[in-house]
Short mmCIF file of C-alpha atoms in Angstrom, two decimals:
data_model
loop_
_atom_site.label_atom_id
_atom_site.label_comp_id
_atom_site.label_asym_id
_atom_site.label_seq_id
_atom_site.Cartn_x
_atom_site.Cartn_y
_atom_site.Cartn_z
CA MET A 1 126.67 77.66 137.05
CA ALA A 2 125.06 74.81 135.17
CA ASN A 3 124.12 73.33 138.50
CA THR A 4 122.25 76.44 139.54
CA ALA A 5 120.44 76.59 136.25
CA ALA A 6 119.38 72.96 136.63
CA SER A 7 118.16 73.50 140.13
CA VAL A 8 116.18 76.51 139.03
CA ASP A 9 114.69 74.43 136.26
CA ASP A 10 113.81 71.75 138.77
CA LEU A 11 112.10 74.25 140.96
CA THR A 12 110.08 76.06 138.35
CA PRO A 13 107.54 73.52 137.03
CA ALA A 14 105.55 73.27 140.23
CA ALA A 15 105.68 76.99 140.86
CA ALA A 16 105.11 77.95 137.26
CA ALA A 17 102.15 75.69 136.60
CA PRO A 18 99.49 78.22 137.59
CA ALA A 19 101.41 81.00 135.87
CA HIS A 20 101.58 78.90 132.74
CA GLU A 21 97.89 78.22 132.85
CA ALA A 22 97.26 81.91 133.46
CA ARG A 23 99.22 82.78 130.34
CA TRP A 24 97.27 80.23 128.34
CA ARG A 25 94.07 81.76 129.64
CA VAL A 26 95.22 85.26 128.79
CA VAL A 27 95.89 84.18 125.22
CA ALA A 28 92.51 82.52 125.00
CA ARG A 29 90.80 85.53 126.50
CA ASN A 30 92.45 87.88 124.02
CA ALA A 31 91.71 85.61 121.09
CA PHE A 32 88.05 85.11 122.01
CA PRO A 33 86.69 88.48 120.79
CA PHE A 34 88.51 88.08 117.49
CA ILE A 35 87.04 84.63 117.03
CA VAL A 36 83.55 85.97 117.71
CA VAL A 37 83.94 88.91 115.33
CA GLY A 38 85.59 86.68 112.74
CA ALA A 39 82.75 84.20 112.95
CA ILE A 40 80.16 86.95 112.53
CA TRP A 41 82.08 88.36 109.56
CA GLU A 42 82.35 84.91 108.01
CA THR A 43 78.64 84.20 108.49
CA VAL A 44 77.63 87.50 106.93
CA ALA A 45 80.06 87.01 104.04
CA ARG A 46 78.93 83.43 103.43
CA ALA A 47 75.26 84.27 103.61
CA GLN A 48 75.98 86.80 100.87
CA VAL A 49 74.03 89.51 102.61
CA PHE A 50 76.28 91.89 100.69
CA PRO A 51 77.85 91.19 97.28
CA PRO A 52 80.92 88.99 97.86
CA ARG A 53 83.03 91.42 95.81
CA LEU A 54 82.39 94.06 98.45
CA PHE A 55 82.35 91.84 101.50
CA PRO A 56 84.80 88.99 100.92
CA PRO A 57 85.05 86.07 103.36
CA LEU A 58 88.09 85.92 105.62
CA GLU A 59 89.87 83.15 103.73
CA ALA A 60 89.76 85.27 100.55
CA ILE A 61 91.39 88.15 102.42
CA GLY A 62 93.95 85.75 103.91
CA ALA A 63 94.71 84.21 100.52
CA THR A 64 95.17 87.68 99.00
CA LEU A 65 97.45 88.65 101.85
CA VAL A 66 99.61 85.56 101.31
CA ARG A 67 99.62 85.95 97.53
CA LEU A 68 100.60 89.65 97.64
CA THR A 69 103.27 88.98 100.26
CA ALA A 70 104.73 86.05 98.32
CA ASN A 71 105.03 87.92 95.03
CA GLY A 72 106.68 90.86 96.78
CA ILE A 73 104.09 93.52 95.94
CA LEU A 74 102.87 94.06 99.48
CA PRO A 75 106.37 94.23 101.04
CA HIS A 76 107.36 96.80 98.40
CA HIS A 77 104.32 98.95 99.21
CA ALA A 78 104.92 98.63 102.94
CA PHE A 79 108.63 99.39 102.57
CA ASP A 80 107.99 102.59 100.63
CA THR A 81 105.42 103.74 103.15
CA LEU A 82 107.81 103.12 106.04
CA LEU A 83 110.60 104.90 104.20
CA ARG A 84 108.43 107.99 103.75
CA LEU A 85 107.30 107.82 107.35
CA PHE A 86 110.83 107.70 108.73
CA ALA A 87 112.26 110.24 106.30
CA GLY A 88 109.55 112.73 107.21
CA PHE A 89 109.70 111.91 110.86
CA ALA A 90 113.49 112.22 111.04
CA LEU A 91 113.25 115.66 109.49
CA ALA A 92 110.55 116.61 111.98
CA ALA A 93 112.50 115.25 114.93
CA VAL A 94 115.64 117.20 114.12
CA ILE A 95 113.90 120.47 113.28
CA GLY A 96 111.28 120.18 116.02
CA VAL A 97 113.72 119.40 118.83
CA ALA A 98 116.07 122.19 117.69
CA ILE A 99 113.28 124.78 117.55
CA GLY A 100 111.78 123.53 120.80
CA ILE A 101 115.06 123.77 122.69
CA ALA A 102 115.75 127.23 121.28
CA MET A 103 112.26 128.31 122.38
CA GLY A 104 112.78 126.86 125.83
CA ARG A 105 116.15 128.50 126.39
CA SER A 106 115.71 131.91 124.80
CA ARG A 107 112.89 134.33 125.38
CA LEU A 108 113.52 135.94 122.01
CA ALA A 109 113.23 132.65 120.13
CA GLU A 110 110.09 131.87 122.08
CA ASP A 111 108.47 135.19 121.23
CA ILE A 112 109.32 134.78 117.57
CA ALA A 113 108.40 131.14 117.08
CA LEU A 114 105.37 130.77 119.33
CA PRO A 115 102.91 132.86 117.28
CA LEU A 116 103.89 131.04 114.09
CA VAL A 117 103.63 127.64 115.71
CA SER A 118 100.31 128.47 117.34
CA ILE A 119 98.87 129.56 114.01
CA GLY A 120 100.09 126.47 112.16
CA ALA A 121 99.18 123.87 114.76
CA PRO A 122 95.35 123.95 114.85
CA ILE A 123 95.03 123.32 111.10
CA PRO A 124 94.91 119.57 110.46
CA GLY A 125 97.96 118.58 108.44
CA ILE A 126 96.07 116.82 105.72
CA ALA A 127 94.36 120.08 104.81
CA TYR A 128 97.72 121.30 103.54
CA ALA A 129 98.08 118.27 101.26
CA PRO A 130 96.71 119.85 98.05
CA LEU A 131 98.83 122.95 98.64
CA PHE A 132 101.97 120.87 99.07
CA LEU A 133 101.06 118.87 95.96
CA LEU A 134 100.80 122.09 93.96
CA TRP A 135 104.03 123.48 95.33
CA PHE A 136 106.21 120.41 95.28
CA GLY A 137 104.48 118.30 92.65
CA PRO A 138 102.74 114.97 93.20
CA GLY A 139 104.86 112.14 94.55
CA SER A 140 107.21 111.30 97.35
CA VAL A 141 108.71 114.74 97.98
CA SER A 142 105.38 116.33 98.87
CA THR A 143 104.43 113.36 101.00
CA VAL A 144 107.65 113.40 103.00
CA LEU A 145 107.55 117.17 103.47
CA LEU A 146 103.94 117.11 104.58
CA VAL A 147 104.59 114.30 107.03
CA ALA A 148 107.57 116.24 108.39
CA PHE A 149 105.51 119.43 108.63
CA VAL A 150 102.69 117.72 110.50
CA SER A 151 104.82 115.89 113.01
CA THR A 152 107.01 118.90 113.76
CA PHE A 153 104.32 120.67 115.80
CA PRO A 154 103.90 118.17 118.64
CA VAL A 155 107.68 117.77 118.81
CA ILE A 156 108.17 121.53 119.13
CA PHE A 157 105.46 121.96 121.74
CA ASN A 158 106.62 119.13 123.93
CA THR A 159 110.33 119.92 123.67
CA TRP A 160 109.59 123.52 124.56
CA THR A 161 107.49 122.51 127.56
CA GLY A 162 110.12 119.98 128.60
CA VAL A 163 112.99 122.43 128.54
CA LYS A 164 110.93 124.94 130.51
CA ALA A 165 110.00 122.22 133.00
CA VAL A 166 113.61 121.48 133.91
CA LYS A 167 113.88 122.54 137.53
CA GLU A 168 115.59 125.88 137.94
CA ILE A 169 117.40 124.51 140.97
CA TRP A 170 119.09 121.75 138.93
CA VAL A 171 120.34 124.30 136.44
CA ARG A 172 121.60 126.59 139.20
CA SER A 173 123.30 123.88 141.18
CA ALA A 174 125.02 122.58 138.04
CA GLN A 175 126.20 126.11 137.32
CA ALA A 176 127.34 126.57 140.90
CA MET A 177 129.34 123.38 140.56
CA GLY A 178 131.05 124.89 137.56
CA ALA A 179 129.30 123.27 134.61
CA ASP A 180 129.82 125.16 131.38
CA ASN A 181 126.99 125.66 128.90
CA ARG A 182 127.70 122.52 126.93
CA ARG A 183 127.81 120.27 129.96
CA LEU A 184 124.79 121.99 131.43
CA PHE A 185 122.94 121.20 128.25
CA ARG A 186 124.09 117.60 127.90
CA HIS A 187 123.88 116.53 131.50
CA VAL A 188 121.04 118.58 132.94
CA ILE A 189 118.71 120.09 130.38
CA LEU A 190 118.62 117.26 127.88
CA PRO A 191 117.98 114.46 130.41
CA GLY A 192 115.53 116.67 132.28
CA ALA A 193 113.55 117.50 129.18
CA LEU A 194 113.79 114.06 127.65
CA PRO A 195 110.53 112.58 128.96
CA TYR A 196 108.69 115.46 127.30
CA ILE A 197 110.76 115.25 124.13
CA LEU A 198 110.00 111.55 123.84
CA THR A 199 106.31 112.23 124.35
CA GLY A 200 106.56 114.81 121.60
CA LEU A 201 108.32 112.40 119.25
CA ARG A 202 105.76 109.75 120.03
CA LEU A 203 102.85 112.10 119.32
CA GLY A 204 104.61 113.34 116.21
CA LEU A 205 105.11 109.85 114.86
CA ALA A 206 101.51 108.94 115.66
CA GLN A 207 100.24 112.00 113.80
CA ALA A 208 102.54 111.35 110.89
CA TRP A 209 101.28 107.80 110.70
CA ARG A 210 97.67 108.90 110.91
CA ILE A 211 97.87 111.13 107.86
CA LEU A 212 100.57 109.39 105.81
CA VAL A 213 98.21 106.78 104.41
CA GLY A 214 95.70 109.46 103.48
CA VAL A 215 98.34 111.62 101.84
CA GLU A 216 99.59 108.68 99.80
CA MET A 217 96.08 108.30 98.43
CA LEU A 218 95.99 111.95 97.39
CA ALA A 219 99.56 112.25 96.14
CA ALA A 220 99.34 109.48 93.53
CA VAL A 221 102.66 107.96 94.55
CA SER A 222 103.47 104.82 92.59
CA TRP A 223 104.16 102.62 95.64
CA GLY A 224 102.82 102.82 99.17
CA MET A 225 100.14 101.24 101.30
CA GLY A 226 97.75 104.15 100.89
CA TRP A 227 98.02 104.03 97.15
CA MET A 228 97.61 100.27 97.12
CA ILE A 229 94.30 100.48 98.97
CA PHE A 230 93.06 103.46 97.04
CA GLY A 231 94.03 101.96 93.70
CA ALA A 232 92.27 98.70 94.53
CA ARG A 233 89.01 100.64 94.74
CA GLU A 234 88.98 101.09 90.96
CA PHE A 235 88.81 97.35 90.45
CA LEU A 236 86.52 96.61 93.39
CA ASN A 237 89.31 94.54 94.92
CA THR A 238 87.92 94.69 98.43
CA ASP A 239 90.09 91.74 99.49
CA VAL A 240 93.24 93.66 98.53
CA MET A 241 91.99 96.68 100.44
CA LEU A 242 91.21 94.78 103.59
CA ALA A 243 94.51 92.91 103.42
CA GLY A 244 96.18 96.32 103.11
CA VAL A 245 94.25 97.70 106.06
CA ALA A 246 95.33 94.70 108.14
CA VAL A 247 98.98 95.28 107.23
CA ILE A 248 98.63 98.97 108.06
CA GLY A 249 97.28 97.98 111.47
CA LEU A 250 100.23 95.64 112.02
CA ILE A 251 102.71 98.35 111.07
CA GLY A 252 101.02 100.78 113.45
CA LEU A 253 101.12 98.25 116.26
CA ALA A 254 104.77 97.46 115.58
CA LEU A 255 105.68 101.17 115.62
CA GLU A 256 104.12 101.55 119.03
CA LYS A 257 105.55 98.36 120.52
CA PHE A 258 109.04 98.24 119.07
CA VAL A 259 110.01 101.82 118.43
CA PHE A 260 108.72 103.80 121.32
CA GLN A 261 108.47 101.46 124.22
CA ARG A 262 112.07 100.40 123.55
CA LEU A 263 113.27 103.96 123.27
CA GLU A 264 111.60 104.87 126.50
CA ASP A 265 113.03 101.87 128.34
CA TYR A 266 116.55 102.60 127.18
CA THR A 267 116.62 106.25 128.10
CA VAL A 268 114.06 107.78 130.37
CA VAL A 269 113.32 104.79 132.53
CA ARG A 270 116.98 103.94 132.92
CA TRP A 271 117.81 107.47 133.98
CA GLY A 272 115.08 107.27 136.56
CA MET A 273 113.11 110.17 135.11
CA ILE A 274 109.91 108.14 135.17
CA THR A 275 109.18 104.80 136.71
CA SER A 276 108.21 102.12 134.28
CA MET B 1 105.04 143.35 155.14
CA SER B 2 105.49 146.52 153.13
CA ILE B 3 108.70 145.17 151.63
CA ALA B 4 106.95 142.01 150.55
CA ALA B 5 104.17 144.10 149.04
CA LEU B 6 106.71 146.23 147.25
CA THR B 7 108.66 143.31 145.80
CA SER B 8 105.52 141.56 144.66
CA GLU B 9 104.42 144.78 143.02
CA GLY B 10 107.80 145.05 141.37
CA ALA B 11 107.62 141.45 140.18
CA GLU B 12 104.15 142.10 138.84
CA ARG B 13 105.36 145.14 136.95
CA LYS B 14 108.27 143.16 135.53
CA GLU B 15 105.89 140.37 134.60
CA ARG B 16 103.62 142.85 132.87
CA SER B 17 106.46 144.48 130.94
CA ASP B 18 107.70 141.00 129.94
CA ARG B 19 104.29 140.11 128.66
CA PHE B 20 104.06 143.41 126.82
CA ARG B 21 107.42 142.77 125.20
CA SER B 22 106.33 139.24 124.20
CA THR B 23 103.14 140.53 122.60
CA TRP B 24 105.05 143.21 120.78
CA ARG B 25 107.61 140.70 119.50
CA ALA B 26 104.90 138.26 118.46
CA ALA B 27 103.16 140.98 116.46
CA ALA B 28 106.46 142.02 114.90
CA THR B 29 107.21 138.43 113.91
CA LEU B 30 103.85 138.01 112.23
CA ILE B 31 104.23 141.30 110.35
CA VAL B 32 107.75 140.42 109.21
CA VAL B 33 106.71 136.93 108.05
CA ALA B 34 103.72 138.37 106.22
CA ALA B 35 105.96 140.97 104.57
CA ILE B 36 108.45 138.31 103.47
CA TYR B 37 105.63 136.20 102.05
CA GLU B 38 104.19 139.20 100.25
CA ALA B 39 107.60 140.09 98.82
CA PHE B 40 108.04 136.57 97.48
CA ALA B 41 104.52 136.51 96.07
CA ARG B 42 105.05 139.81 94.26
CA SER B 43 108.62 139.13 93.14
CA GLY B 44 107.45 136.95 90.27
CA MET B 45 109.90 134.23 91.24
CA PHE B 46 107.03 131.82 91.54
CA PRO B 47 103.91 131.67 89.39
CA PRO B 48 101.29 133.93 90.99
CA ALA B 49 98.73 131.14 90.64
CA LEU B 50 100.75 129.08 93.13
CA LEU B 51 101.66 131.89 95.49
CA PRO B 52 98.80 134.40 95.68
CA THR B 53 99.35 137.71 97.43
CA LEU B 54 97.82 138.30 100.84
CA PRO B 55 95.24 140.86 99.65
CA LYS B 56 94.09 138.35 97.05
CA ILE B 57 93.66 135.62 99.68
CA PHE B 58 91.82 138.06 101.89
CA ASN B 59 89.53 139.17 99.06
CA THR B 60 88.75 135.57 98.17
CA LEU B 61 88.00 134.80 101.81
CA VAL B 62 85.67 137.78 102.14
CA ALA B 63 83.99 137.11 98.80
CA SER B 64 83.36 133.45 99.58
CA LEU B 65 82.04 134.35 103.03
CA LEU B 66 79.75 137.03 101.59
CA ASP B 67 78.24 134.94 98.82
CA GLY B 68 77.64 132.24 101.41
CA SER B 69 79.50 129.42 99.66
CA MET B 70 82.17 129.22 102.34
CA LEU B 71 79.49 129.15 105.02
CA VAL B 72 77.73 126.24 103.35
CA HIS B 73 81.04 124.38 103.06
CA ALA B 74 81.83 125.04 106.69
CA ALA B 75 78.33 124.03 107.72
CA SER B 76 78.54 120.72 105.82
CA THR B 77 81.89 119.93 107.38
CA LEU B 78 80.65 120.84 110.84
CA TYR B 79 77.54 118.74 110.35
CA ARG B 80 79.66 115.71 109.48
CA VAL B 81 82.06 116.24 112.35
CA LEU B 82 79.40 116.84 114.95
CA PHE B 83 77.21 113.98 113.75
CA GLY B 84 80.13 111.55 113.83
CA LEU B 85 81.42 112.90 117.12
CA GLY B 86 77.95 112.72 118.65
CA LEU B 87 77.61 109.09 117.58
CA ALA B 88 81.03 108.34 119.01
CA ILE B 89 80.14 110.00 122.33
CA VAL B 90 76.88 108.07 122.56
CA VAL B 91 78.64 104.76 121.89
CA ALA B 92 82.06 105.20 123.46
CA ILE B 93 81.30 106.79 126.82
CA PRO B 94 78.74 104.19 127.97
CA LEU B 95 80.94 101.42 126.59
CA GLY B 96 83.98 102.82 128.37
CA ILE B 97 82.07 102.99 131.65
CA LEU B 98 80.81 99.43 131.21
CA MET B 99 84.35 98.27 130.43
CA ALA B 100 85.66 99.79 133.60
CA ARG B 101 82.86 98.37 135.76
CA PHE B 102 82.52 94.89 134.30
CA LYS B 103 85.56 92.71 133.66
CA PRO B 104 84.04 90.46 130.94
CA ILE B 105 83.13 93.49 128.81
CA GLU B 106 86.64 94.84 129.25
CA HIS B 107 88.11 91.50 128.24
CA PHE B 108 85.95 91.46 125.14
CA VAL B 109 86.29 95.04 123.95
CA LEU B 110 89.89 95.88 124.85
CA PRO B 111 91.65 93.44 122.47
CA LEU B 112 89.44 94.56 119.59
CA ALA B 113 90.04 98.22 120.39
CA SER B 114 93.79 97.78 120.60
CA ALA B 115 93.81 95.95 117.28
CA LEU B 116 91.73 98.60 115.50
CA MET B 117 93.30 101.66 117.10
CA PRO B 118 96.65 101.62 115.24
CA ILE B 119 94.81 101.68 111.90
CA PRO B 120 94.53 105.31 110.81
CA SER B 121 90.94 106.21 110.06
CA LEU B 122 91.84 107.44 106.59
CA ALA B 123 92.97 103.93 105.62
CA TRP B 124 89.32 102.90 105.76
CA VAL B 125 88.17 105.59 103.34
CA PRO B 126 88.46 103.48 100.16
CA VAL B 127 86.76 100.53 101.84
CA PHE B 128 83.94 102.69 103.13
CA ILE B 129 83.54 104.37 99.74
CA LEU B 130 82.85 100.95 98.27
CA TRP B 131 80.50 100.01 101.08
CA PHE B 132 78.56 103.23 101.53
CA GLY B 133 79.11 105.10 98.24
CA LEU B 134 80.41 108.63 97.92
CA GLY B 135 78.90 111.25 100.16
CA ASN B 136 78.03 112.14 103.70
CA THR B 137 77.92 108.62 105.09
CA VAL B 138 81.60 107.89 104.42
CA ALA B 139 82.72 111.09 106.14
CA ILE B 140 80.47 110.49 109.13
CA VAL B 141 81.57 106.88 109.56
CA ILE B 142 85.24 107.90 109.28
CA VAL B 143 84.73 110.60 111.89
CA PHE B 144 83.00 108.08 114.12
CA TYR B 145 85.89 105.65 113.72
CA ALA B 146 88.50 108.33 114.42
CA ALA B 147 86.66 109.72 117.45
CA THR B 148 85.58 106.51 119.15
CA PHE B 149 88.91 105.16 120.35
CA PRO B 150 90.33 108.14 122.22
CA MET B 151 86.98 108.58 123.92
CA LEU B 152 86.64 104.92 124.79
CA LEU B 153 90.11 104.60 126.28
CA ASN B 154 89.92 107.85 128.19
CA THR B 155 86.52 107.03 129.69
CA TRP B 156 87.74 103.58 130.62
CA SER B 157 90.86 104.80 132.36
CA GLY B 158 88.94 107.70 133.92
CA VAL B 159 86.41 105.43 135.60
CA ARG B 160 89.16 103.12 136.73
CA ALA B 161 91.11 106.04 138.12
CA VAL B 162 88.28 107.13 140.43
CA ASN B 163 89.73 107.01 143.91
CA PRO B 164 88.41 103.82 145.58
CA LEU B 165 88.40 105.69 148.86
CA TRP B 166 85.67 108.00 147.54
CA LEU B 167 83.61 105.02 146.46
CA ARG B 168 83.92 103.40 149.87
CA ALA B 169 83.27 106.65 151.65
CA ALA B 170 80.14 107.27 149.61
CA GLY B 171 79.10 103.65 150.13
CA ALA B 172 79.65 103.95 153.88
CA MET B 173 77.52 107.09 153.95
CA GLY B 174 74.73 105.06 152.40
CA ALA B 175 74.85 106.22 148.76
CA ALA B 176 72.73 104.06 146.47
CA GLU B 177 74.13 102.68 143.22
CA THR B 178 72.62 105.46 141.08
CA ALA B 179 73.80 108.20 143.44
CA LEU B 180 77.25 106.61 143.51
CA PHE B 181 77.30 106.61 139.74
CA TRP B 182 76.12 110.17 139.14
CA LYS B 183 77.68 111.85 142.17
CA VAL B 184 81.00 110.04 142.46
CA ILE B 185 81.99 108.07 139.38
CA ILE B 186 80.92 110.51 136.68
CA PRO B 187 82.45 113.62 138.29
CA GLY B 188 85.53 111.62 139.25
CA ALA B 189 86.05 110.37 135.72
CA SER B 190 85.08 113.66 134.07
CA PRO B 191 88.59 115.10 133.59
CA PHE B 192 89.50 112.00 131.61
CA ILE B 193 86.23 111.99 129.70
CA ILE B 194 86.62 115.63 128.70
CA THR B 195 90.21 114.99 127.63
CA GLY B 196 88.82 112.13 125.58
CA VAL B 197 86.24 114.34 123.88
CA ARG B 198 88.94 116.89 123.15
CA GLN B 199 91.28 114.34 121.61
CA ALA B 200 88.37 112.85 119.75
CA PHE B 201 87.50 116.21 118.25
CA LEU B 202 91.07 116.79 117.10
CA ARG B 203 91.21 113.41 115.41
CA ALA B 204 87.73 113.83 113.96
CA TRP B 205 88.70 117.20 112.55
CA ILE B 206 91.68 115.68 110.71
CA ALA B 207 89.62 112.72 109.59
CA VAL B 208 86.75 114.77 108.19
CA VAL B 209 89.04 116.95 106.07
CA GLY B 210 90.82 113.89 104.68
CA ALA B 211 87.60 112.01 104.08
CA GLU B 212 86.08 114.96 102.25
CA MET B 213 89.11 115.18 99.98
CA LEU B 214 89.05 111.50 99.13
CA ALA B 215 85.31 110.89 99.01
CA ALA B 216 84.37 113.96 97.00
CA SER B 217 80.92 115.14 97.87
CA ASP B 218 80.42 118.65 96.42
CA TRP B 219 80.34 120.42 99.76
CA GLY B 220 82.74 120.62 102.64
CA LEU B 221 85.97 122.45 103.45
CA GLY B 222 88.19 119.49 102.59
CA TRP B 223 86.47 119.15 99.25
CA VAL B 224 86.91 122.86 98.46
CA ILE B 225 90.63 122.65 99.05
CA TYR B 226 91.00 119.54 96.98
CA ASP B 227 88.79 120.83 94.20
CA ALA B 228 90.61 124.17 94.13
CA LYS B 229 93.79 122.27 93.30
CA GLU B 230 92.36 121.22 89.95
CA PHE B 231 91.82 124.83 88.94
CA LEU B 232 94.97 126.19 90.61
CA ASN B 233 92.80 128.35 92.89
CA THR B 234 95.51 128.64 95.49
CA ASP B 235 93.83 131.72 96.99
CA LEU B 236 90.65 129.76 97.66
CA MET B 237 92.73 126.93 99.15
CA MET B 238 94.42 129.26 101.58
CA ALA B 239 91.15 130.96 102.44
CA SER B 240 89.68 127.54 103.29
CA LEU B 241 92.76 126.70 105.34
CA ILE B 242 92.16 129.87 107.35
CA VAL B 243 88.52 128.88 107.92
CA ILE B 244 89.54 125.35 108.94
CA GLY B 245 92.13 126.71 111.35
CA ALA B 246 89.66 129.21 112.79
CA ILE B 247 86.97 126.59 113.41
CA GLY B 248 89.49 124.25 115.00
CA PHE B 249 90.75 127.04 117.20
CA VAL B 250 87.24 128.11 118.26
CA PHE B 251 86.31 124.56 119.21
CA GLU B 252 89.51 123.85 121.07
CA ARG B 253 89.64 127.09 123.03
CA LEU B 254 86.09 128.32 123.39
CA VAL B 255 83.89 125.24 123.31
CA PHE B 256 86.04 122.76 125.19
CA GLY B 257 87.54 125.42 127.38
CA SER B 258 84.12 126.53 128.59
CA ILE B 259 82.87 122.96 128.96
CA GLU B 260 85.85 122.29 131.16
CA LYS B 261 85.22 125.40 133.20
CA ALA B 262 81.54 124.58 133.65
CA THR B 263 82.12 121.02 134.79
CA VAL B 264 85.52 119.82 135.84
CA ALA B 265 86.92 123.06 137.19
CA ARG B 266 83.68 123.85 139.04
CA TRP B 267 83.61 120.41 140.61
CA GLY B 268 87.16 121.03 141.74
CA MET B 269 88.49 118.00 139.87
CA VAL B 270 91.34 119.96 138.33
CA ARG B 271 92.80 123.22 139.38
CA ALA B 272 91.79 126.03 137.06
CA ALA B 273 94.44 126.63 134.47
CA LYS B 274 97.08 129.12 135.47
CA LYS B 275 96.92 132.34 133.56
#
């Protein structure tokens, strides 16, 4: 075993050299635009074209980022935002998938739910924010409920489409082979609809993320990224704001990379429903 | 032959009766839900200021439409959305095409776009308020930010998805660069581009409402809703929600639907939607 590993190691350097260089070049190529933009930003900030309070140089933003991370304020804000996101999203996932499956399997449920869903969906979720704040009071509850409400719609639509897209012939052959309703559901309908359901969850999470920060600004929650940025406006702390925006971008990127791509690899790709 | 005709007629009749039953059930659902809402609103369980009755919402809607205030709000919002969306189209579509045609541009723009894309547009509102002051500019810039990325990425993948066989065939038949561009690449990429514009509008529509709430500017549907909260004018809020939903619906179905019919469907790039 060790022998094989060694021999592989021996073989790789020569073969991997161009690949290694290619990777180095890819990194450089991806970094280049950021360096250019960073340099332009820095030049403009240094030249004091705009007041430095409003347009801080990069090292000020970096220093703020480090300072806020070290004293625990930024992690606390980020943690609360993520908690709201996942609480709302979990609610939406459970309710949305349940309604979507019911709509896909029963004509009655479809006829009842579809008009309501079609009326609710075209209104942008954030427009409901003041209404939710009046009904449920300012704070976390309204935020979580609104996030759940907004991300339910794509989940419902996609689950419904997915269940309807399961091939009739799979259902019939499973029935012919004696599958009862439960097994039919677990082994045919759910896997068959899963690519759509995952797309729905992905869209739902993306929508939730897109409005969560805005809702936090409106809802006057005491912790949360949105509130942190919005509150910093009062004191003209542009460096805090931009550090917050950068962290929000990182969270968004991490959601996409670590939550959904993983989920997709583990389920849909492994079952052979789509090719990766 | 006659049997086939008969069965298809039977299937059609069944289809029609199914559709009739669906419509009937949908109407019944809406009436029942409205009745339940009305019962709650009148029951006095909740303060009437928070849960206005349906006639009250309707009266407010009609009154605000008649005195023109709702129209001005809707017009300001539409102006911001369309201005921002127009800017985004002008910037993103050419840039997307350039990215797909020239590797260096792709290498430069793509990393920046993928870094900026996960940042929700509303996160920029406080920053832009400081930079541009309260008012129209913030909303327009936010709309531009929200609308640019879906358009850029869709255009880019659309141009890249143009079948290389078509390009070579057109080239072999002696098409010049401009003809190739207008007759092959643009129609070939159009389904993606139109999807991009659609997505961009949806995002822009969310962004403009949020931006109007946060960057108060006296006019605009988002501002009305937010301002109504201060005075507990829940009826006005719901009336504005109806207007927002209606405008969104009109754009999605009528405007983009007919654009799609006039271009992509006519060029045969996608099959016309099934009824």
